[in-house]
Coordinates of C-alpha atoms in Angstrom, one line a residue:
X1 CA -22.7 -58.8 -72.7
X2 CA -25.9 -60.5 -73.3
X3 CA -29.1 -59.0 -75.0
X4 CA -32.7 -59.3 -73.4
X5 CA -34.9 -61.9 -74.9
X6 CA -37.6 -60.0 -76.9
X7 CA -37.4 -56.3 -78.3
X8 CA -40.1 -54.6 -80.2
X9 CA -39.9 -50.9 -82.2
X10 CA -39.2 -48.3 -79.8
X11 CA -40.6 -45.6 -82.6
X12 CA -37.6 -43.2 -82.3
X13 CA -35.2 -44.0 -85.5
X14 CA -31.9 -43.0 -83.9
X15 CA -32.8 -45.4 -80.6
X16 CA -34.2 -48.3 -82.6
X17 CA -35.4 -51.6 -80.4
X18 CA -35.9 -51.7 -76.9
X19 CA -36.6 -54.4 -74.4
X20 CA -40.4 -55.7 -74.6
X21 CA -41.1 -54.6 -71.1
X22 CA -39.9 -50.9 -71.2
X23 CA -41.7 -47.8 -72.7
X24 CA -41.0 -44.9 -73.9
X25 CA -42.3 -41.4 -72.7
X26 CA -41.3 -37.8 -73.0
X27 CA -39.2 -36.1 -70.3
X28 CA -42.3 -33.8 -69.0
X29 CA -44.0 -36.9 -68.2
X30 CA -41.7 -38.5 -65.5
X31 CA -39.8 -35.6 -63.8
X32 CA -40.4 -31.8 -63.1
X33 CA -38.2 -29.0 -65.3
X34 CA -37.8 -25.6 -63.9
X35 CA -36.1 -23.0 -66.2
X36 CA -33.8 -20.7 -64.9
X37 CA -34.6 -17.0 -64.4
X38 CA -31.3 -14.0 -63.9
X39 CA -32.1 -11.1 -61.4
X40 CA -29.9 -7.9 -62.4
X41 CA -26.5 -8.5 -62.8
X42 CA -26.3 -6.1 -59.6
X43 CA -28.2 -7.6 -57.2
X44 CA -24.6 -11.1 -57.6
X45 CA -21.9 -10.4 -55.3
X46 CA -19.2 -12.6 -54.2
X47 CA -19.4 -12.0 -50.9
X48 CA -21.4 -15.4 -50.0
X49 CA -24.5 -13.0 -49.5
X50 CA -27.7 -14.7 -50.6
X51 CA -27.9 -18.6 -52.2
X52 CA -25.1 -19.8 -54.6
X53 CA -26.6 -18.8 -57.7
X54 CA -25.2 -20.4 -61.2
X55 CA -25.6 -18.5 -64.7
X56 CA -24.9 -21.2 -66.9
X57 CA -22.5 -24.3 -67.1
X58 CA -19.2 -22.1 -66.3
X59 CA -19.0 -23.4 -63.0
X60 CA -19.6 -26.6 -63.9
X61 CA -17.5 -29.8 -62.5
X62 CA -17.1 -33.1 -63.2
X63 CA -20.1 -34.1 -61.1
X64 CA -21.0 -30.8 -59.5
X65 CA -20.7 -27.6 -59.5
X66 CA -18.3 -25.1 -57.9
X67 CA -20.3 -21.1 -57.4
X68 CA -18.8 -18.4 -57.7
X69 CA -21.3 -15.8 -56.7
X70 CA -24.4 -15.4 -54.7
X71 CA -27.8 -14.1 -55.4
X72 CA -30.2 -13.0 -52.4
X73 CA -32.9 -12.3 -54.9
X74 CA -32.8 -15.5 -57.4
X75 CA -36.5 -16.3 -58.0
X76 CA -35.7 -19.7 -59.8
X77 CA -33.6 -22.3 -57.6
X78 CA -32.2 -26.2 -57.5
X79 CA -32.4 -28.3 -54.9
X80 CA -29.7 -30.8 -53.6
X81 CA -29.8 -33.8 -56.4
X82 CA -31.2 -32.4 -58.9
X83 CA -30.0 -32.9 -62.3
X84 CA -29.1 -29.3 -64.2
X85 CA -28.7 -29.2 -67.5
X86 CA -27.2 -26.7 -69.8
X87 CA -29.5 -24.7 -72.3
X88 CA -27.5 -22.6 -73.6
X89 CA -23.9 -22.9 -75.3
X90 CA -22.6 -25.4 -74.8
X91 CA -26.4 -27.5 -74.7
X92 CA -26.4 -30.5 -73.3
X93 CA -23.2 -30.1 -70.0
X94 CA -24.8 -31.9 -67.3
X95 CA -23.8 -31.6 -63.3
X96 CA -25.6 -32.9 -60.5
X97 CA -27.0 -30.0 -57.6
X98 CA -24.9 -31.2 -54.2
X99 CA -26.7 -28.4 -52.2
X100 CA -29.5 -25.5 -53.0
X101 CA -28.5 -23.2 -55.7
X102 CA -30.2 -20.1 -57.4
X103 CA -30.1 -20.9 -61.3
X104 CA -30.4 -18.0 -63.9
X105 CA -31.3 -18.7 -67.6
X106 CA -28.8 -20.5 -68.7
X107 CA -29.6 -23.5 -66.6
X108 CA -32.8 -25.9 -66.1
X109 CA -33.2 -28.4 -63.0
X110 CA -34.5 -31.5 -63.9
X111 CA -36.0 -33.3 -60.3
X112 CA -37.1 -36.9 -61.4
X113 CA -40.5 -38.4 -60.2
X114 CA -40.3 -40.3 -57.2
X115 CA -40.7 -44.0 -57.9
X116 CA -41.1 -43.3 -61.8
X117 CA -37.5 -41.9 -62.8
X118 CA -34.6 -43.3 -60.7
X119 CA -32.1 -40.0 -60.5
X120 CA -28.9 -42.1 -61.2
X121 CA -30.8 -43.3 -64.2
X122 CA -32.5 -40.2 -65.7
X123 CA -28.7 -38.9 -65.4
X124 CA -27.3 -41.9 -66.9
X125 CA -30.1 -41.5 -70.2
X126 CA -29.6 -37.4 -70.0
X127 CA -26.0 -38.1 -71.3
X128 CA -27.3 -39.9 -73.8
X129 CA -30.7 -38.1 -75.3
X130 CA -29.1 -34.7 -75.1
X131 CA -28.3 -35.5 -78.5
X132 CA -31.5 -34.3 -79.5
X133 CA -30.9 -31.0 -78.2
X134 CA -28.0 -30.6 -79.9
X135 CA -29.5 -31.1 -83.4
X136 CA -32.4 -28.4 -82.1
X137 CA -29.6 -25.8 -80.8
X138 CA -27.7 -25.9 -83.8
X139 CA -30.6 -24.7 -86.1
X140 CA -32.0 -21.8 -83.7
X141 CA -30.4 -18.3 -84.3
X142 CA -27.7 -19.1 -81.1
X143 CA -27.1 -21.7 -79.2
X144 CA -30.1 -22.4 -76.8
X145 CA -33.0 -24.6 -76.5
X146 CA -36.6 -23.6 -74.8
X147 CA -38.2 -25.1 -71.9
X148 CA -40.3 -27.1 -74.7
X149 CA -37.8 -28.5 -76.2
X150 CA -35.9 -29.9 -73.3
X151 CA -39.6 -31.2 -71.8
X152 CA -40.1 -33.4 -75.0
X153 CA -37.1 -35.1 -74.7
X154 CA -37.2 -38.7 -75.6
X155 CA -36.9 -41.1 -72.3
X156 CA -36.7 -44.9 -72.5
X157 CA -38.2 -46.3 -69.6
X158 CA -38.0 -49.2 -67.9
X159 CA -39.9 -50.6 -64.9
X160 CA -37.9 -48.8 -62.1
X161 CA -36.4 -51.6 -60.6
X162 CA -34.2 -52.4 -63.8
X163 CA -33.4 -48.3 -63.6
X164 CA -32.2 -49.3 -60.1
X165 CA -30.3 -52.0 -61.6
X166 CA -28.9 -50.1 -64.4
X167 CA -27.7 -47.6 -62.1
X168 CA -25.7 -49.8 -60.2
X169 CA -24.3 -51.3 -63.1
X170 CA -23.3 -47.6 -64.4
X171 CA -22.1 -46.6 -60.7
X172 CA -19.7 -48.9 -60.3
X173 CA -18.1 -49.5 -64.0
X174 CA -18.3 -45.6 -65.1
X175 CA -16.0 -45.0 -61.7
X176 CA -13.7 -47.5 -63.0
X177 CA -13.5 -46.2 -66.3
X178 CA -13.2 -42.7 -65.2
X179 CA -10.0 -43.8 -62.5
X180 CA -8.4 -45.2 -65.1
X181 CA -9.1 -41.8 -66.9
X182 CA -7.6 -39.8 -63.7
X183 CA -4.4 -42.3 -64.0
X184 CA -3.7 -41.5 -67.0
X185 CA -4.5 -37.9 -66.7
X186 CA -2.2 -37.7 -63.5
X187 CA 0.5 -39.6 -65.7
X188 CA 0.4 -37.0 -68.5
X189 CA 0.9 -34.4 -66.2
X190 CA 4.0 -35.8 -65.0
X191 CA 5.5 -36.2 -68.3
X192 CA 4.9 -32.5 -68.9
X193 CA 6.4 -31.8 -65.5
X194 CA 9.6 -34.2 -66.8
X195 CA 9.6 -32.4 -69.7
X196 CA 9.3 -28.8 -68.8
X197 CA 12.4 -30.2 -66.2
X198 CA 14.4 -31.2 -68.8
X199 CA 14.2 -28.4 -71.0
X200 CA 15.0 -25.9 -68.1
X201 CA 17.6 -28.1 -67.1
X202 CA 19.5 -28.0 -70.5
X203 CA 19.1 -24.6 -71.2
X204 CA 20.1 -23.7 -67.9
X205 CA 22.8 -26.0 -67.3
X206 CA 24.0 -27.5 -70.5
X207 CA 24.8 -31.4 -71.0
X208 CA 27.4 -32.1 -68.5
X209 CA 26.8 -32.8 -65.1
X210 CA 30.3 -32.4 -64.0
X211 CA 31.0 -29.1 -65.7
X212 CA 32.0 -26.1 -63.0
X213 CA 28.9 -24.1 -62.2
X214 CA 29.0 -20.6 -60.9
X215 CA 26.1 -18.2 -59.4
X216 CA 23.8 -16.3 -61.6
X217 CA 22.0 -13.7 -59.5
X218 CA 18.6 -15.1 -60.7
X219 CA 17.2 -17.0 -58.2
X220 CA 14.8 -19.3 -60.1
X221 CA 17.6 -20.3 -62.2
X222 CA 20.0 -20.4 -59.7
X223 CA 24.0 -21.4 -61.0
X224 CA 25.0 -21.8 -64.7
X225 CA 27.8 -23.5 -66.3
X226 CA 31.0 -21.3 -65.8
X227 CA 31.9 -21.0 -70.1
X228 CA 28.4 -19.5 -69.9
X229 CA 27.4 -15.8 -70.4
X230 CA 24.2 -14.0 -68.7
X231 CA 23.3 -11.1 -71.7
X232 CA 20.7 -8.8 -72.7
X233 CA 18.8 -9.8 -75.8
X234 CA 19.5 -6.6 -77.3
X235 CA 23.4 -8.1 -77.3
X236 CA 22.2 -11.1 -79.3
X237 CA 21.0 -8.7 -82.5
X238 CA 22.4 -7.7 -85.4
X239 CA 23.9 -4.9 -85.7
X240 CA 21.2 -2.9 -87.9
X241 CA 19.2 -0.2 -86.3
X242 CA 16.0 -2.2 -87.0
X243 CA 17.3 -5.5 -85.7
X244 CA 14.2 -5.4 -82.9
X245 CA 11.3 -3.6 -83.9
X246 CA 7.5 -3.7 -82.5
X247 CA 4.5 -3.7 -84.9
X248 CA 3.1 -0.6 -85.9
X249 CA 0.9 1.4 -83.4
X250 CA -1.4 4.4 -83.8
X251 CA -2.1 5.6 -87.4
X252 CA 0.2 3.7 -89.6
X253 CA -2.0 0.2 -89.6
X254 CA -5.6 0.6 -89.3
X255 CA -8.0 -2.6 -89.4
X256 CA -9.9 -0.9 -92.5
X257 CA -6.9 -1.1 -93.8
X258 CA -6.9 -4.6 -93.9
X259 CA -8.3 -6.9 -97.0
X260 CA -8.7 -10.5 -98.5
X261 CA -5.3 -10.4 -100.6
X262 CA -2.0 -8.8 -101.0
X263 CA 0.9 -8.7 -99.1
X264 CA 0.6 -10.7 -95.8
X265 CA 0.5 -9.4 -92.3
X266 CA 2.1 -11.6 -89.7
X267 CA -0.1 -11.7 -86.2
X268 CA -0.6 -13.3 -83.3
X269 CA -2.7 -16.3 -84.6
X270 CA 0.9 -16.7 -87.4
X271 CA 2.9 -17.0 -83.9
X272 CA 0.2 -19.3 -81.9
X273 CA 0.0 -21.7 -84.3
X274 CA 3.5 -21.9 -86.0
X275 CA 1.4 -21.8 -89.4
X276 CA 2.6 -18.8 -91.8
X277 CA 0.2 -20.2 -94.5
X278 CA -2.7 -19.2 -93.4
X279 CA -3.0 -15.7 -92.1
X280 CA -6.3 -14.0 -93.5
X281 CA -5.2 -10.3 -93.1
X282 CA -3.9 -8.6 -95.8
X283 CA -2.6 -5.0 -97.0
X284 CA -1.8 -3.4 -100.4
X285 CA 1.5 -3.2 -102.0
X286 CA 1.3 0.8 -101.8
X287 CA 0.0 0.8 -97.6
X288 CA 3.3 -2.2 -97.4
X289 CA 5.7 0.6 -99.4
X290 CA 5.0 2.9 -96.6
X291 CA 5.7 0.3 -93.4
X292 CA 9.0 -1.2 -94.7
X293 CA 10.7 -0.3 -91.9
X294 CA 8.3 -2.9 -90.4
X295 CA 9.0 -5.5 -92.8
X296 CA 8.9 -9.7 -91.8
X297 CA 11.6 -11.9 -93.5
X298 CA 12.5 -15.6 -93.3
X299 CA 14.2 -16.4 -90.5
X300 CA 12.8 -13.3 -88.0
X301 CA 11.9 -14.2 -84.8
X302 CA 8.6 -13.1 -83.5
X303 CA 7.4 -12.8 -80.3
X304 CA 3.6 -12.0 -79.2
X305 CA 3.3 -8.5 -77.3
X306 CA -0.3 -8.2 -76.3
X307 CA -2.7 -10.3 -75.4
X308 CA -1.5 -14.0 -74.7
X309 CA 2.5 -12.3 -74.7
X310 CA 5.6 -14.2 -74.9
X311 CA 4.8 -16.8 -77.5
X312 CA 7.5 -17.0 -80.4
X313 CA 8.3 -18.2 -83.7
X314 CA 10.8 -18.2 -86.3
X315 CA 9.3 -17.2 -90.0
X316 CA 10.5 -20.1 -91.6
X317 CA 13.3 -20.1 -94.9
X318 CA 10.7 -20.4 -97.1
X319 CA 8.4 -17.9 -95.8
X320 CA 6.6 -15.2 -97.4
X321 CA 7.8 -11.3 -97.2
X322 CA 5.3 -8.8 -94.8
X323 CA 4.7 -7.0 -92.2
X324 CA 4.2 -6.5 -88.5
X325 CA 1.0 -7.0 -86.9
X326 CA 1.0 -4.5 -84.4
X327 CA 0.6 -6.9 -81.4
X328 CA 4.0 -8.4 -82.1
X329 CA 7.8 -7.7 -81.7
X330 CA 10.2 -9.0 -84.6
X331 CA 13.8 -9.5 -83.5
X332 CA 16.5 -10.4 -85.7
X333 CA 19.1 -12.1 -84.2
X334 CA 22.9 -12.8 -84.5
X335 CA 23.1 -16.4 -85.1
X336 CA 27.2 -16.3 -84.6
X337 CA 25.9 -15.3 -80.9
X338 CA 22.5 -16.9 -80.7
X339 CA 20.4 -19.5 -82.8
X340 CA 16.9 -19.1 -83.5
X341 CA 15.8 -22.5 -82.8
X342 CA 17.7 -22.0 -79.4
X343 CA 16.2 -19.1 -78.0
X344 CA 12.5 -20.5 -79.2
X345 CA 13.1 -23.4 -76.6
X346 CA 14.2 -20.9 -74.2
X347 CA 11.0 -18.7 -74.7
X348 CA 8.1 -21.0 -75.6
X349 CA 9.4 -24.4 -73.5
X350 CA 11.0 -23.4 -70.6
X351 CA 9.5 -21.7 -67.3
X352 CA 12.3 -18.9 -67.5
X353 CA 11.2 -16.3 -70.0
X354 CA 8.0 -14.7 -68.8
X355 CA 9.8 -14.2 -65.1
X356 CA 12.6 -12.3 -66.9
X357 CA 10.4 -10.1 -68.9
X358 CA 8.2 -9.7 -65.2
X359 CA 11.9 -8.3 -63.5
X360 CA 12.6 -6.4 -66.7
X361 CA 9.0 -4.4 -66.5
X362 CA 9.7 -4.3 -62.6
X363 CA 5.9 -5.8 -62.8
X364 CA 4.0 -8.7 -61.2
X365 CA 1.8 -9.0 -64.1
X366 CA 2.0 -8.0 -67.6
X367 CA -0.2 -7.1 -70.4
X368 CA 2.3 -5.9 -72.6
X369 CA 6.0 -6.5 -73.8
X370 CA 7.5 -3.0 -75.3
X371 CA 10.7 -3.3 -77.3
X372 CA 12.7 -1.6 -74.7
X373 CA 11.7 -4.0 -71.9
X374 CA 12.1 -7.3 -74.1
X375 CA 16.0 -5.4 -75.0
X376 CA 16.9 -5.4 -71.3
X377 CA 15.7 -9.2 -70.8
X378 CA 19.0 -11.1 -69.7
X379 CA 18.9 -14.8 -70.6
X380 CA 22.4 -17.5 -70.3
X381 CA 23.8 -18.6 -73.7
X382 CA 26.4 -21.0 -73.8
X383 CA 28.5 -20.8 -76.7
X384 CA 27.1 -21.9 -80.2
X385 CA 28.5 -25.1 -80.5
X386 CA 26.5 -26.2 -77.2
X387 CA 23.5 -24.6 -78.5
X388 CA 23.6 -27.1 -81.7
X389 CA 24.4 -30.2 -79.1
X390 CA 21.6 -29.5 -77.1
X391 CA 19.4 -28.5 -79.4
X392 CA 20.3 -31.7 -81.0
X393 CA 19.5 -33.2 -77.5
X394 CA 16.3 -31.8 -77.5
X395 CA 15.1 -33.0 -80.6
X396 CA 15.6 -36.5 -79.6
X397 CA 14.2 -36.7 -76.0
X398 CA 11.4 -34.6 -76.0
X399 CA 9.9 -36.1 -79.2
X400 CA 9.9 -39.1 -77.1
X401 CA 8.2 -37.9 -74.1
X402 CA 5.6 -36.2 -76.7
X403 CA 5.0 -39.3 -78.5
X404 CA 4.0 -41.2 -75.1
X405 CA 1.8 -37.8 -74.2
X406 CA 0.0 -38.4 -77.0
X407 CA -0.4 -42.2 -76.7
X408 CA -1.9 -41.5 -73.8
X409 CA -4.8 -39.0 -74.5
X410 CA -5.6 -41.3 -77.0
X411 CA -6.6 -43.6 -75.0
X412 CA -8.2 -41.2 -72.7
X413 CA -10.6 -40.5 -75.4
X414 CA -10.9 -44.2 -76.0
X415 CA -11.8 -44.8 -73.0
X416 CA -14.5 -41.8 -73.2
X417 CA -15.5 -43.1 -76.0
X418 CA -16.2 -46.3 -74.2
X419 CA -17.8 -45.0 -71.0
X420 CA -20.5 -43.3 -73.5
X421 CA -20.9 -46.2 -75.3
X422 CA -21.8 -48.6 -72.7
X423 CA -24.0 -45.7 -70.8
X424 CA -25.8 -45.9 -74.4
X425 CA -26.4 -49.4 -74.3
X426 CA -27.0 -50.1 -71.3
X427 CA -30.0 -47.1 -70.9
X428 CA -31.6 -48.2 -74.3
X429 CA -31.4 -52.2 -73.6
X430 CA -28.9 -53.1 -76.7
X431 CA -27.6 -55.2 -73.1
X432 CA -28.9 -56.6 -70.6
X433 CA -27.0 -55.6 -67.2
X434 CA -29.4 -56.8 -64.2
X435 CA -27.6 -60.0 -63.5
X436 CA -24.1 -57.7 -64.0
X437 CA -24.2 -56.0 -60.6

């Protein structure tokens, strides 16, 4: 796009030139801030008592915000198009006020002069100079910026006529570039639909389409393949007492007990992220003589018992010796009966597990996994030959369908990247946009 024909300085280093014709002026000069106050946290309810009433940026949207509780008493309060901004962690989210809202500390409404700060604009430039309050947030003690700060925040200015201009500009190609955003968004969510379906398929009902089904009793599974067996995991274990053990509870393991080196405990971040090389919590060689029975090898399977449950991994052949975290359940596992690799598609890829452990606890929700419970889960095995074929299956298609997943949310940032781009030229004059509408 075109430049305007003269700049001068703008006096701001990280803005540089800006048109001849525009100023520059703090935020305090063209619009009104109010800083949010919080009554008592017993005076919210969620009831719809009382005006909406927003903490912080939790409720945020993309344009505006959705409340979740009311506030009869708020003393500070947004009205309808009002610009709030964040001021405390994270600084900077910005949503626009569709109707009256009480707003506690977290939150400052921004109400731009009439005829001095077009809305749309001051929005538009927000996105951009919140930058500032980023570099101000980061040095104070947590994450938060005063009403001072926030008031003398730079604003380029242009007569308000080009604001009106630029505005329009913005309107129209920021809702292009943000449908082709919802496209492609809408598009990755059907490849993860297509690939959660395929993986339930083929561990539900194999390779062949033409093989004999019969019922299975579950009904979110519905038929398997007739060769197939329906089986407790406890029937998939080796034979040794200690083939399925949880973590240690009570007074064996004790966080004090914990420290910078030694031998490694294996927990829930080891099982998140599928990365045994960097577990921080360690224990000494004599507390480790005393929890053998509790003892991680390569190849265990692990599977996360509190907290976010029903995650799993396999310690990999070359992984260190340890121990249990107390949050998770080890299983070892007959591979004549059941591979690894198998059963990790089953539990971490397909929609099936966590209903199965649900019917197994004879619970609607659960908060933890105990040993006995994850023993009684029934899941269908073919035999092992078809777990190798489909597991070879598996790691051909759904790299496939990853690969394009992640073509695509790169160019959803690209596209980001873009939109913030031109909102930054556009609102500091590096082009000119008022013959573009």
């Amino acid at each position: 796009m075109k430049r305007y024909p003269d700049y001068k300085e703008s006096g701001v280093k990280w803005i540089g030139r800006i048109p001849k014709n525009w100023g520059m002026k703090r935020l305090k000069y063209v619009a009104d801030l109010n800083m949010g106050q919080s009554p008592p946290s017993e005076e919210y309810n969620s009831d719809q008592i009382g005006t909406p009433f927003l903490q912080g940026n939790a409720e945020f949207g993309l344009h505006h915000p959705t409340p979740k509780i009311y506030c009869p008493t708020a003393k500070k309060h947004a009205s309808p198009s009002d610009i709030l901004l964040s001021v405390r962690a994270p600084v900077g989210a910005i949503n626009i006020a569709d109707q009256e809202y009480g707003i506690g500390r977290g939150l400052c409404a921004i109400r731009p002069r009439t005829n001095q700060f077009e809305r749309r604009y001051a929005k538009y430039l927000l996105e951009v100079v919140r930058t500032e309050l980023h570099v101000v947030a980061t040095g104070s003690t947590y994450d938060a910026v005063t009403v001072d700060e926030v008031s003398n925040l730079t604003c380029v200015v242009p007569p308000f006529s080009e604001q009106v201009q630029i505005a329009n500009f913005l309107d129209r190609k920021t809702e292009q570039i943000d449908e082709l955003i919802r496209i492609k968004e809408r598009r990755i969510e059907l490849l993860q639909e297509q690939r959660t379906a395929l993986i339930n398929q083929v561990v539900t009902k194999g390779l062949d389409p033409n093989v004999e089904m019969k019922p299975l009793g579950v009904e979110w599974i519905g038929e398997i393949p007739v060769p197939w067996e329906t089986i407790p995991i406890k029937h998939t274990l080796q034979t040794a007492k200690d083939a399925i053990r949880a973590g240690p509870f009570g007074s064996s393991l004790k966080v004090h007990e914990f420290q910078d080196k030694g031998i490694r405990v294996y927990n829930q971040q080891s099982v998140y992220n599928e990365d045994f090389s960097k577990s921080d919590i360690f224990i000494s060689e004599e507390k480790f003589n005393e929890l053998r029975s509790f003892i991680v090898q390569p190849k265990d399977v692990l599977i996360t018992s509190r907290g976010t449950i029903g995650k799993m991994t396999i310690v990999p052949e070359n992984g260190e010796i340890g121990v249990l975290h107390p949050c998770l359940i080890r299983l070892r596992l007959n591979e004549n009966k059941l591979i690894p690799k198998y059963l990790w598609w089953y539990v971490n890829h397909s929609s099936f597990f966590i209903q199965s452990v649900k019917i197994a606890s004879n619970s609607t929700t659960i908060e933890v996994i105990y040993t006995e419970t994850l023993s009684s889960v029934k899941i269908p095995i073919p035999t092992v030959k078809e777990q190798l074929a489909i597991l070879e299956f598996l790691n051909v298609k759904i790299p496939i369908i990853d690969t394009i997943i992640s073509n695509e949310r790169r160019k959803i940032e690209r596209l980001k990247e873009y939109r913030q781009s031109l909102i930054s030229e556009a609102v500091t004059g590096k082009i000119d946009v008022r013959n573009e509408v």
